[in-house]
Amino acid sequence: MERKIINVTGKRQVTIPLKFYEKLRFGKEVECFLADDAIVLRPLTSSDDGFTMEILKDLISQGYSGDALLTEFSQRRANIKKAISLLIDEADEIAEGKRKSVSTKDIFGEE
């Protein structure tokens, strides 16, 4: 395992070493999470998250175009990322026993 010591600025910022940055093909955003006693930074892939076409179809059907389409698309995509993050956090809490999950019986009632 390759290891490098890096500095943390007064604003809690770090610089990813170029060799690591290039090898992992980091872009403008990274995923950051805690794993045991470590902070993990992982590059976000530019692959479609499955919602892009649905968001665009919906916005076009609502009459958006041009700059307004781009602005609204960015806002809705950001909202989906937030919602997915909240779902993941909730699932983690359920897995850790910090939150009770609902059953299919709770959702659909008795058969």
Tab-separated table of C-alpha atoms in Angstrom:
chain	number	residue	atom	x	y	z
A	1	MET	CA	0.000	0.000	0.000
A	2	GLU	CA	1.399	3.364	-0.988
A	3	ARG	CA	1.273	5.982	1.747
A	4	LYS	CA	1.853	9.729	1.847
A	5	ILE	CA	1.618	12.244	4.703
A	6	ILE	CA	-0.279	15.410	3.709
A	7	ASN	CA	-1.012	18.675	5.493
A	8	VAL	CA	-4.410	19.884	6.671
A	9	THR	CA	-4.947	23.656	6.326
A	10	GLY	CA	-6.609	25.887	8.891
A	11	LYS	CA	-9.807	25.546	6.844
A	12	ARG	CA	-9.639	21.722	7.181
A	13	GLN	CA	-8.612	21.356	3.535
A	14	VAL	CA	-6.231	18.752	2.163
A	15	THR	CA	-4.525	18.400	-1.197
A	16	ILE	CA	-4.730	15.000	-2.845
A	17	PRO	CA	-1.261	14.033	-4.089
A	18	LEU	CA	-1.099	14.228	-7.885
A	19	LYS	CA	-0.092	10.583	-8.260
A	20	PHE	CA	-3.177	9.457	-6.299
A	21	TYR	CA	-5.410	12.000	-8.051
A	22	GLU	CA	-4.400	10.775	-11.502
A	23	LYS	CA	-4.470	7.082	-10.645
A	24	LEU	CA	-8.027	7.272	-9.241
A	25	ARG	CA	-9.194	9.766	-11.896
A	26	PHE	CA	-10.719	12.243	-9.475
A	27	GLY	CA	-13.072	14.830	-10.958
A	28	LYS	CA	-14.746	17.877	-9.426
A	29	GLU	CA	-16.579	15.912	-6.729
A	30	VAL	CA	-15.611	13.145	-4.345
A	31	GLU	CA	-17.620	10.946	-2.026
A	32	CYS	CA	-16.500	11.211	1.592
A	33	PHE	CA	-17.507	8.817	4.363
A	34	LEU	CA	-16.331	7.348	7.638
A	35	ALA	CA	-15.257	3.703	7.752
A	36	ASP	CA	-14.308	2.526	11.226
A	37	ASP	CA	-11.652	5.049	12.295
A	38	ALA	CA	-10.790	6.357	8.819
A	39	ILE	CA	-12.061	9.011	6.424
A	40	VAL	CA	-12.454	7.577	2.926
A	41	LEU	CA	-12.411	9.793	-0.167
A	42	ARG	CA	-13.625	8.098	-3.318
A	43	PRO	CA	-14.006	9.650	-6.779
A	44	LEU	CA	-17.533	10.006	-8.070
A	45	THR	CA	-17.915	8.464	-11.474
A	46	SER	CA	-19.398	10.503	-14.260
A	47	SER	CA	-21.741	7.667	-15.137
A	48	ASP	CA	-25.437	8.389	-15.331
A	49	ASP	CA	-27.124	7.927	-11.979
A	50	GLY	CA	-30.248	6.574	-13.671
A	51	PHE	CA	-32.231	9.752	-13.177
A	52	THR	CA	-30.690	12.077	-15.765
A	53	MET	CA	-32.957	11.162	-18.658
A	54	GLU	CA	-36.057	11.103	-16.452
A	55	ILE	CA	-35.299	14.556	-15.066
A	56	LEU	CA	-34.700	15.960	-18.554
A	57	LYS	CA	-37.874	14.392	-19.985
A	58	ASP	CA	-39.911	15.798	-17.114
A	59	LEU	CA	-38.443	19.293	-17.438
A	60	ILE	CA	-38.894	19.406	-21.205
A	61	SER	CA	-42.521	18.262	-20.825
A	62	GLN	CA	-42.988	21.160	-18.373
A	63	GLY	CA	-41.756	23.598	-21.012
A	64	TYR	CA	-38.221	24.290	-19.790
A	65	SER	CA	-35.562	25.135	-22.363
A	66	GLY	CA	-32.272	26.955	-22.700
A	67	ASP	CA	-30.659	28.362	-19.568
A	68	ALA	CA	-33.798	27.781	-17.493
A	69	LEU	CA	-33.614	24.072	-18.378
A	70	LEU	CA	-29.961	23.890	-17.312
A	71	THR	CA	-30.608	25.730	-14.045
A	72	GLU	CA	-33.620	23.628	-13.076
A	73	PHE	CA	-31.865	20.401	-14.097
A	74	SER	CA	-28.899	21.208	-11.843
A	75	GLN	CA	-31.205	21.943	-8.904
A	76	ARG	CA	-33.250	18.778	-9.304
A	77	ARG	CA	-30.187	16.585	-9.762
A	78	ALA	CA	-28.663	18.044	-6.583
A	79	ASN	CA	-31.906	17.311	-4.728
A	80	ILE	CA	-31.794	13.672	-5.847
A	81	LYS	CA	-28.201	13.346	-4.627
A	82	LYS	CA	-29.274	14.737	-1.233
A	83	ALA	CA	-32.239	12.357	-1.057
A	84	ILE	CA	-30.077	9.345	-1.896
A	85	SER	CA	-27.559	10.394	0.729
A	86	LEU	CA	-30.349	10.620	3.334
A	87	LEU	CA	-31.612	7.159	2.354
A	88	ILE	CA	-28.120	5.718	2.733
A	89	ASP	CA	-27.736	7.369	6.148
A	90	GLU	CA	-31.095	5.948	7.229
A	91	ALA	CA	-30.144	2.460	6.034
A	92	ASP	CA	-26.855	2.701	7.937
A	93	GLU	CA	-28.719	3.680	11.120
A	94	ILE	CA	-31.091	0.732	10.701
A	95	ALA	CA	-28.156	-1.628	10.133
A	96	GLU	CA	-26.427	-0.292	13.265
A	97	GLY	CA	-29.623	-0.716	15.319
A	98	LYS	CA	-29.958	3.037	15.896
A	99	ARG	CA	-33.302	3.197	14.094
A	100	LYS	CA	-36.206	0.773	13.755
A	101	SER	CA	-37.134	-0.282	10.258
A	102	VAL	CA	-40.624	-0.847	8.964
A	103	SER	CA	-41.769	-4.210	7.687
A	104	THR	CA	-43.719	-5.020	4.557
A	105	LYS	CA	-46.657	-5.683	6.901
A	106	ASP	CA	-46.347	-2.092	8.156
A	107	ILE	CA	-46.411	-0.809	4.593
A	108	PHE	CA	-48.978	-3.094	2.947
A	109	GLY	CA	-50.978	-4.346	5.946
A	110	GLU	CA	-52.186	-7.891	6.408
A	111	GLU	CA	-52.486	-10.185	3.389
